[in-house]
């Protein structure tokens, strides 16, 4: 008799993650689990008990999915959907778990971890007072979301410990061995439990493999063909989604190769049509590029003036080499007008192509002399950005001012569309000006060049002078890296005792062993590679450093790595995410608060709030935050509860995740959700109104306001911590008013107001006030300055949002 397997298997997909409810968040994320309300992070989330007569304020939501608790403010939620009764598969394993003994209250740093054996047992050895502590653990429950691992009874001492792991993090072969031992292999219903587990966990290939094994082992059973067909269809849809992700990341060669070899067996016609449409889109783009290049080649060859033909030929060769899905839009005006009735001359069409390539199609001009001049202007800009000599830069600036078409507006567009000014393997200058805009009252780096080493596919080590020492960081580029594409980037800081390579492994995956077919190294294949992120791992720790120092040198190292990486790699300055583990998480937390203008998001993992963090908490309003902690990591959640509660309020964008029964570890279980969160966040425009706080002289610039000479009595050096009684953080406030007016409020000796068209209009009079007193008159205009624009692009290396002018007072 056919078995209604699909009815029982696939109907559960809709509740695969349902445990009480599903939250639809305003940012697009969905989080499922048992929902509770809490008065504070350190309180019992499901049993708030206010004192007598007190009224609990439960504005913080907590979602417990059995693996972790996720804390959010209720204003982050768009809707809460009631879930069905829990129907998740739960496979329980017998273990001799410890019900008495020493309770694990804090999990130290991991020393040794053995693999799970077929009985689901392993040894977890951690650092403890006086040495190390080894605990025998066993899997007691497996669900699609989490696997419960508990301490087992042992001699001479047992340890009570309930830890949760993401089931998705357990390799297929390991999980298969455990399930085969736990489930009777001669019982069909038990075997189908494993299929349901994989299905609810969206491990469709694993479910298919298990169901095929069941069909072989139970030939008398019927009704599996439809199940297998639908599993193949689900796997095909998952593959399509992966290909779409890779396509968005610019990995077109990989996508085309996988589309061409897409397995058609058992796949629905609609899915195969989608595959065909994706391949056709690639073919159409290829044909369009060939047509545009052929048309442009004929036009360039027809130019009568030899010099114009030569310069246009150089740009044609550049376009031919670099025309892609990213750059094709630059030639839209040329593509449309060059196939018309011939009303435009070859000179005008060539001008549209050249200027569109340099400035973007919306800024294209039909004056060939201006277009050819822009080619020279771009070359001068590149020289300026690469130059470490101030006198030579001044000479280049004079040449630029004399060049036809070199307006501030066009130079800004050229900057935006250029490749990074330093080639990946080009040493280049390493000068960092000692300006406050770069890094507060810091000594800049001296002249020198970088030492760059290629250590694997897309994997580079950069070492360059910085101050009296040097800066070292590692970079992992995503597959098919294109310097004309704009990539999100993760700046990551390691914890005590860990090398930057460990941070690369976390975000980008460990390098694969073996060699590729061409004999080269295989490289990495982790999440940043899938999603198309650049990862920058900063070597920021000093020898034997065990604590974050909150120092200017540490800030300078991180910010200098960010700037240097933006000079060499195509980093989208609106999608830079600062992260760190352990004391690297402490550093990320502090630096994210002290310099919020740089980040699209900050991700402290295993971090503890300390020192300046509590004084700067209001600065957190302007940056998204994602904290990851372990329930048993030395009480960090309780120690930082005041700060978490401050962030979990309206107008703040904060998520806190606490893993159940987990301690001091990397939390790779969370990485998929981290990329989902990052993918939904971009750095916004500079706020029109802000108030930030400072206790250190180098924490003195916030977006368009830079303050020099903050009150010494309010400045507290890390070595002089804690602050004396009566010290208050210095507020620095900026506000944009109607009518093209800016106001700055700060107790400082000098203020520089940085101006860009994103903030003000240069076509109207601009009024600026400092502490209520006018700096510019109501009828005064502020003119954009080419020198300010280029120097800002050179020092901050943010070519997407450079400042065009500045006003300093007094």
Coordinates of C-alpha atoms in Angstrom, one line a residue, residues 20-22 80-84:
X20 CA 5.0 29.7 19.5
X21 CA 5.2 32.6 17.0
X22 CA 7.1 34.1 14.2
X80 CA 3.8 38.9 15.4
X81 CA 2.2 35.9 13.8
X82 CA 0.8 33.2 16.1
X83 CA 2.5 29.9 15.4
X84 CA 0.8 26.5 15.3

